[in-house]
CSV table of C-alpha atoms in Angstrom, one decimal:
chain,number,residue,atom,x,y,z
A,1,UNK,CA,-56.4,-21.8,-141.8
A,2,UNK,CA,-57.6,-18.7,-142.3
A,3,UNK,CA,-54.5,-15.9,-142.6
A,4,UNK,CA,-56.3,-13.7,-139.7
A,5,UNK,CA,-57.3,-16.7,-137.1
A,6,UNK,CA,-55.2,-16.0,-134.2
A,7,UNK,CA,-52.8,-19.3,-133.9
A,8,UNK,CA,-51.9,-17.9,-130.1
A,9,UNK,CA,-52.7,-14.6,-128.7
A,10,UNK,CA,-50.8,-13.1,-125.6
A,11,UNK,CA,-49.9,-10.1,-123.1
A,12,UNK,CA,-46.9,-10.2,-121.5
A,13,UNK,CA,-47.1,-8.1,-117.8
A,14,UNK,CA,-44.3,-5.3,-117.4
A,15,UNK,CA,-41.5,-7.7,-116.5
A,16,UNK,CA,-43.1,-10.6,-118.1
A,17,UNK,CA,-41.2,-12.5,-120.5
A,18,UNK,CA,-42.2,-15.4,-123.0
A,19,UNK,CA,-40.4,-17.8,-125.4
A,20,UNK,CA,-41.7,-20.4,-127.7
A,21,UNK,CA,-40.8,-22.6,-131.1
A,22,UNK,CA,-42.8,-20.9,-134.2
A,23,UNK,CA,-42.8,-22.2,-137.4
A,24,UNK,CA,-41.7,-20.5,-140.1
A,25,UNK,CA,-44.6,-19.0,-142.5
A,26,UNK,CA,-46.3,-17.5,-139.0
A,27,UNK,CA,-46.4,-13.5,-138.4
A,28,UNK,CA,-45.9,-12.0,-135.0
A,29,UNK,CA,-47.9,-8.7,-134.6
A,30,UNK,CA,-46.5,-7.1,-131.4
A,31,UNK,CA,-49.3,-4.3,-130.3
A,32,UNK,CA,-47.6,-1.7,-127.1
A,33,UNK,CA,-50.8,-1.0,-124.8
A,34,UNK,CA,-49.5,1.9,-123.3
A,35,UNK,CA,-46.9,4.8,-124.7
A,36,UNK,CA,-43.0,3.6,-124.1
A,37,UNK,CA,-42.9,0.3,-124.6
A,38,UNK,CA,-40.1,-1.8,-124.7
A,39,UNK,CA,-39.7,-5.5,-125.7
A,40,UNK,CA,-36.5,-7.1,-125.7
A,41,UNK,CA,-36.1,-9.8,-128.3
A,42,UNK,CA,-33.8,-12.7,-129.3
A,43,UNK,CA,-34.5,-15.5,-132.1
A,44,UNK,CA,-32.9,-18.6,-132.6
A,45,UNK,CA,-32.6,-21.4,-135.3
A,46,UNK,CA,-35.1,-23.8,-133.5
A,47,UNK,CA,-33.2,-26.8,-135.4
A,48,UNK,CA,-29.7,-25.6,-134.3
A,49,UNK,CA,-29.9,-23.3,-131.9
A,50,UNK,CA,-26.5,-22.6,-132.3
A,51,UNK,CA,-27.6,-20.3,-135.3
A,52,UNK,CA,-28.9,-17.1,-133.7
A,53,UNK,CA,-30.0,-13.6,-135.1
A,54,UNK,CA,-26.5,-11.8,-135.6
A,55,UNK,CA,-26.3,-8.1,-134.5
A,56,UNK,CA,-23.4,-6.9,-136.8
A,57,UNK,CA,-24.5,-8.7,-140.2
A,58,UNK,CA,-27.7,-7.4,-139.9
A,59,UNK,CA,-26.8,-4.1,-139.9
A,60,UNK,CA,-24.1,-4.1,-141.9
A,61,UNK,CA,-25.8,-5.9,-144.4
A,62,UNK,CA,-28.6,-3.6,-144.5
A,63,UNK,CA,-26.3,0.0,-144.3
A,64,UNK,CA,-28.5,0.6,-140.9
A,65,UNK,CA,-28.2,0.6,-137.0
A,66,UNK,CA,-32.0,0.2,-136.5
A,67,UNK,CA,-34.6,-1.7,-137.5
A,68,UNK,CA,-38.2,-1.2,-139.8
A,69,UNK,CA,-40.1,-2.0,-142.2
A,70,UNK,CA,-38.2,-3.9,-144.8
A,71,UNK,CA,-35.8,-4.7,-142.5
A,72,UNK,CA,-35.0,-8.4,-142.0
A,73,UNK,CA,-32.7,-10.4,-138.9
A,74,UNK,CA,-30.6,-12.2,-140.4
A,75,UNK,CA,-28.5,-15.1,-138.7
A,76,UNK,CA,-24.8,-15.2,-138.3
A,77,UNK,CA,-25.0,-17.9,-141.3
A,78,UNK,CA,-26.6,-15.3,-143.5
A,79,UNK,CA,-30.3,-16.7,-143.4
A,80,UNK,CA,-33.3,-14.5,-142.7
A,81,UNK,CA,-34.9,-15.6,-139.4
A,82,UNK,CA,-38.0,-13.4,-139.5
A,83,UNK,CA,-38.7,-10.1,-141.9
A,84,UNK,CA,-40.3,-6.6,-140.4
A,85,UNK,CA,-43.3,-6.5,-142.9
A,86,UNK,CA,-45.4,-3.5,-141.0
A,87,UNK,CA,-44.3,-1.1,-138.5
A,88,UNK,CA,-46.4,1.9,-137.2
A,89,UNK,CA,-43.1,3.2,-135.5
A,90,UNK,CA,-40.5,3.2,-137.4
A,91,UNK,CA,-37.3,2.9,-135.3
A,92,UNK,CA,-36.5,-0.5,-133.3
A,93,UNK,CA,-33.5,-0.3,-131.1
A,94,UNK,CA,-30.8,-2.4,-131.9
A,95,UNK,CA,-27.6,-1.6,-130.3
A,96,UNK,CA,-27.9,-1.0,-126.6
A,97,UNK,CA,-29.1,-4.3,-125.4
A,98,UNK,CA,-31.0,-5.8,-122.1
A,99,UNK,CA,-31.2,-4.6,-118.3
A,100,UNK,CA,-29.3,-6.7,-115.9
A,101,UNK,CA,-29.7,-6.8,-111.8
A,102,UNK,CA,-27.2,-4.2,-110.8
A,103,UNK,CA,-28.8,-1.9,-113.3
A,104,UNK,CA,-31.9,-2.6,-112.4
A,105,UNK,CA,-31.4,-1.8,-108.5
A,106,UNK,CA,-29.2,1.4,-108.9
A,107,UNK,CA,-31.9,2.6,-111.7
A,108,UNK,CA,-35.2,1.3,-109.7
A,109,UNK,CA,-34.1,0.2,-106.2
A,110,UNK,CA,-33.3,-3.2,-104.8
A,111,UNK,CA,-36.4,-5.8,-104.8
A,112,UNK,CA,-36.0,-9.2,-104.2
A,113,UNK,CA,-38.4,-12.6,-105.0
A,114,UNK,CA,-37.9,-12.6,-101.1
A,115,UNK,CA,-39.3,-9.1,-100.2
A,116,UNK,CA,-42.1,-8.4,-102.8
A,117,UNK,CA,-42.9,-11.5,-104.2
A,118,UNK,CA,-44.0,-11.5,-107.9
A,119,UNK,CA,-44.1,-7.7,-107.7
A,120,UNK,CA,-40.1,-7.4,-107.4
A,121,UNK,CA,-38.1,-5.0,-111.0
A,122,UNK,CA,-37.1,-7.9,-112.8
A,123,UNK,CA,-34.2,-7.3,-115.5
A,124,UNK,CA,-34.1,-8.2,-118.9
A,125,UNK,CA,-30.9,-10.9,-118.5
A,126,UNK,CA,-32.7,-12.4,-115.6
A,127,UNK,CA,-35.3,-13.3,-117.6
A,128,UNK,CA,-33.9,-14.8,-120.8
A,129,UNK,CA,-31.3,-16.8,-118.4
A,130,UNK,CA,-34.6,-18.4,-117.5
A,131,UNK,CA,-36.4,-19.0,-121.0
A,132,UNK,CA,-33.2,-19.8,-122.3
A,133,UNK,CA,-32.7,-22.7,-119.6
A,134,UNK,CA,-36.7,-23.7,-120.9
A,135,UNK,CA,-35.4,-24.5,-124.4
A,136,UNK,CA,-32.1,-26.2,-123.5
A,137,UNK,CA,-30.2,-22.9,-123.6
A,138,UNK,CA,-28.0,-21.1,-120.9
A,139,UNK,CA,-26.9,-17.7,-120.3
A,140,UNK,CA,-23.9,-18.8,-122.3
A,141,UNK,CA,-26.2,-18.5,-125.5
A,142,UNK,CA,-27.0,-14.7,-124.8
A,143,UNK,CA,-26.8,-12.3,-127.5
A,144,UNK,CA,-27.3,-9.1,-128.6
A,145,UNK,CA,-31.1,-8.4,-128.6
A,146,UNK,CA,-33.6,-5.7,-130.7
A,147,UNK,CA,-35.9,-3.8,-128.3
A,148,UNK,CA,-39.0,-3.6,-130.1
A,149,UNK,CA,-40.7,0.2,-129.6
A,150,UNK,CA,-37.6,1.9,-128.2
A,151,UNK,CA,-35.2,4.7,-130.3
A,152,UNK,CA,-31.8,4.9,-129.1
A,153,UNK,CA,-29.7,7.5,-131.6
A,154,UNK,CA,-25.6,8.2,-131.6
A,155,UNK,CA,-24.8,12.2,-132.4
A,156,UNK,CA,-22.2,13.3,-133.9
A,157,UNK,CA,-20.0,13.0,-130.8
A,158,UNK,CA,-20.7,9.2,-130.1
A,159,UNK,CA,-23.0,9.7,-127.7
A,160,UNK,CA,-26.0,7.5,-127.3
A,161,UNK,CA,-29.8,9.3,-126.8
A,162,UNK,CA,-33.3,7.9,-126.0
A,163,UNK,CA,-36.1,9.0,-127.1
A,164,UNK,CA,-38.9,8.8,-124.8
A,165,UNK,CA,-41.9,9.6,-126.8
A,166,UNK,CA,-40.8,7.0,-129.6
A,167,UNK,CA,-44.0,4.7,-129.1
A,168,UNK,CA,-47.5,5.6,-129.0
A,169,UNK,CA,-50.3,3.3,-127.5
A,170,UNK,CA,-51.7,1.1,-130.1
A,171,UNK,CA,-48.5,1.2,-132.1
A,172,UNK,CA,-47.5,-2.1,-133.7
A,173,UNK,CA,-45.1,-4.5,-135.5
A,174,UNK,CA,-45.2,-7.4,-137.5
A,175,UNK,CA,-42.9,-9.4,-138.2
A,176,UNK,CA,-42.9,-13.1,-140.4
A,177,UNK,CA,-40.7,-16.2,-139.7
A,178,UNK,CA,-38.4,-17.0,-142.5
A,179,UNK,CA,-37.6,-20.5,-140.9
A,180,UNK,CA,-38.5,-22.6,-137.5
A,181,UNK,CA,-37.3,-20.0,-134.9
A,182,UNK,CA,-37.2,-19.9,-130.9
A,183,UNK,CA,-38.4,-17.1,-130.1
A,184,UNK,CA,-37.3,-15.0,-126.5
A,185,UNK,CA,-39.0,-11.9,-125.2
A,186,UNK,CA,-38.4,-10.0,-122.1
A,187,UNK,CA,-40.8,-6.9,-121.6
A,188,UNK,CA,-38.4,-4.8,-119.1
A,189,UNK,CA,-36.9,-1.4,-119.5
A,190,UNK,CA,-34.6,-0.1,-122.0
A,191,UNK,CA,-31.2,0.3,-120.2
A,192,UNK,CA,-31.5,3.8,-121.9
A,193,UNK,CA,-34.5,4.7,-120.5
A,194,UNK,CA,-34.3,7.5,-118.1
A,195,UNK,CA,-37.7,7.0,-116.4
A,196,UNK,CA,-36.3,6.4,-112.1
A,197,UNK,CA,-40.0,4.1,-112.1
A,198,UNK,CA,-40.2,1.0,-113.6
A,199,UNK,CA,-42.0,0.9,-116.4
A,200,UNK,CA,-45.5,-0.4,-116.4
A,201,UNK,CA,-46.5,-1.1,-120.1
A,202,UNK,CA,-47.8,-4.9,-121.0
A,203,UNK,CA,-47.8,-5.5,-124.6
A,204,UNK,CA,-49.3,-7.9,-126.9
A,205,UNK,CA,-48.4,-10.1,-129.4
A,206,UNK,CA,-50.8,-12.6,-131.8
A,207,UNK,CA,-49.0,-15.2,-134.0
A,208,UNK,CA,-51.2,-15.7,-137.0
A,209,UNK,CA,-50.5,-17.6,-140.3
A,210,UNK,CA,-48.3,-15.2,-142.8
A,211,UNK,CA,-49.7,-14.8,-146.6
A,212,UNK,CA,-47.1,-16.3,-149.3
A,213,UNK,CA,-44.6,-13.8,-149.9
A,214,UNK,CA,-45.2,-11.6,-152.8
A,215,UNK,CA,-43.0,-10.7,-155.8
A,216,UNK,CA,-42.5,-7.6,-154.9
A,217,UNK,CA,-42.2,-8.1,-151.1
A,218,UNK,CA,-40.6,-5.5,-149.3
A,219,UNK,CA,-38.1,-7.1,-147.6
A,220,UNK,CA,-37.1,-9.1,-150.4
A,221,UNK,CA,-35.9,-6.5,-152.5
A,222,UNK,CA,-35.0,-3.7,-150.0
A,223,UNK,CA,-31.4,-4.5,-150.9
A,224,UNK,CA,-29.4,-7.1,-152.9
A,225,UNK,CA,-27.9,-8.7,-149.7
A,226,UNK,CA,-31.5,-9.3,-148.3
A,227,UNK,CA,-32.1,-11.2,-151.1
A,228,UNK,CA,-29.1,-13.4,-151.2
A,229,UNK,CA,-30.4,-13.9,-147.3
A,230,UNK,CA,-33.9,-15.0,-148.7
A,231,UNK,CA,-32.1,-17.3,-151.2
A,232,UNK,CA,-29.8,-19.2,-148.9
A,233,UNK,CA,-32.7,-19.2,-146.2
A,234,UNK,CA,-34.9,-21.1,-148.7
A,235,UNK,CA,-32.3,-23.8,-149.8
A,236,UNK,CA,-32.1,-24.6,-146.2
A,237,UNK,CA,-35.2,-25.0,-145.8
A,238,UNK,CA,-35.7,-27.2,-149.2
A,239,UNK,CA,-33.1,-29.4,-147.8
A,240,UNK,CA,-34.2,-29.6,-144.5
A,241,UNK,CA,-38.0,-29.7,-144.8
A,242,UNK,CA,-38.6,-31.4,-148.0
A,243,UNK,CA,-40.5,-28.5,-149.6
A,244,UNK,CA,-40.8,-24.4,-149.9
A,245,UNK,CA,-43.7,-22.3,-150.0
């Protein structure tokens, strides 16, 4: 197949969400189609779902608290699930994780299913508690998430910051599966965002087949630990598959 044939191509609403099994050796280009977007994402081992991306390796392995290019999510067995090869943005929040309902309604107001239909604020755990539930999960398997697009900062003083003008129209990231991976999105707000209307911004994302890694791939060697990642990741998958690219 052709590297740049679309394998699936989507736009998921303001308080849309999505989740689906992708096999490893796809890419996931994530396009915002309005300024201040946020995605919220989660990735699992589709084989074991009890391997998930882990918040506090990742970081720590890395010596960062947000994500880029170069970057990878690594799982809480030291595996690379996917790996950031572009970004046009530059900062991906990590640490200040999803909306939930009582948020939501002291932020937005109260809607309900009930009251305004499909056009009720729904909230970021609301939403993976259902895709979760599609794919044999429940709200038990919740975990910290990366919103895609957003910049959240800590000062000197511990204090957490948004930054509204992070993410431009048109801005994008890419990232490539490492191994079979469920993949969760929620497009609601970042519970940092201090917007009182709910965002409006759909966003895109096109799953495509990835190139073979290169030698000198970025995320391979942005530091040892990603490449200890990148070699247990590809023993599991000789083991488990048969066969490596």
């Amino acid at each position: 197949m052709n590297s740049l044939s679309p394998v699936i191509s989507k736009i998921i609403p303001a308080g849309g969400k999505w989740s689906g099994h992708i096999s490893w050796g796809k890419q996931i280009t994530f396009t915002a189609l309005e300024d201040n977007a946020n995605v919220s994402l989660l990735l699992y081992n589709a084989n074991d779902p009890t391997e998930r991306y882990n918040m506090p390796d990742t970081l720590k392995a890395q010596h960062t608290a947000h994500l880029t290019k170069g970057n990878v999510l690594m799982s809480d067995n030291g595996r690379v699930l996917a790996s950031i090869i572009e970004d046009s943005v530059g900062w991906h929040d990590t640490i200040t994780g999803y909306t939930t309902r009582s948020l939501t309604n002291q932020k937005y107001g109260i809607t309900t299913y009930q009251n305004e239909r499909n056009d009720y604020y729904r909230s970021g755990e609301e939403n993976f508690a259902v895709e979760l539930f599609r794919n044999g999960l429940t709200s038990r398997d919740l975990s910290p998430v990366v919103n895609l697009f957003s910049k959240v900062y800590c000062d000197d003083e511990g204090d957490l910051h948004y930054v509204s003008e992070n993410c431009k129209k048109g801005d994008t990231i890419t990232l490539r599966t490492e191994m079979d991976v469920i993949l969760v999105l929620s497009n609601t707000p970042n519970p940092l965002d201090p917007n009182r209307s709910y965002p409006s911004v759909p966003v895109q994302f096109t799953i495509t087949e990835a190139e073979p890694m290169p030698e000198n791939d970025t995320c391979f060697n942005h530091r040892p630990e990603n490449r200890r990642a990148f070699e247990n990741t590809w023993e599991y998958v000789l083991l488990s598959k048969g066969g490596i690219r």
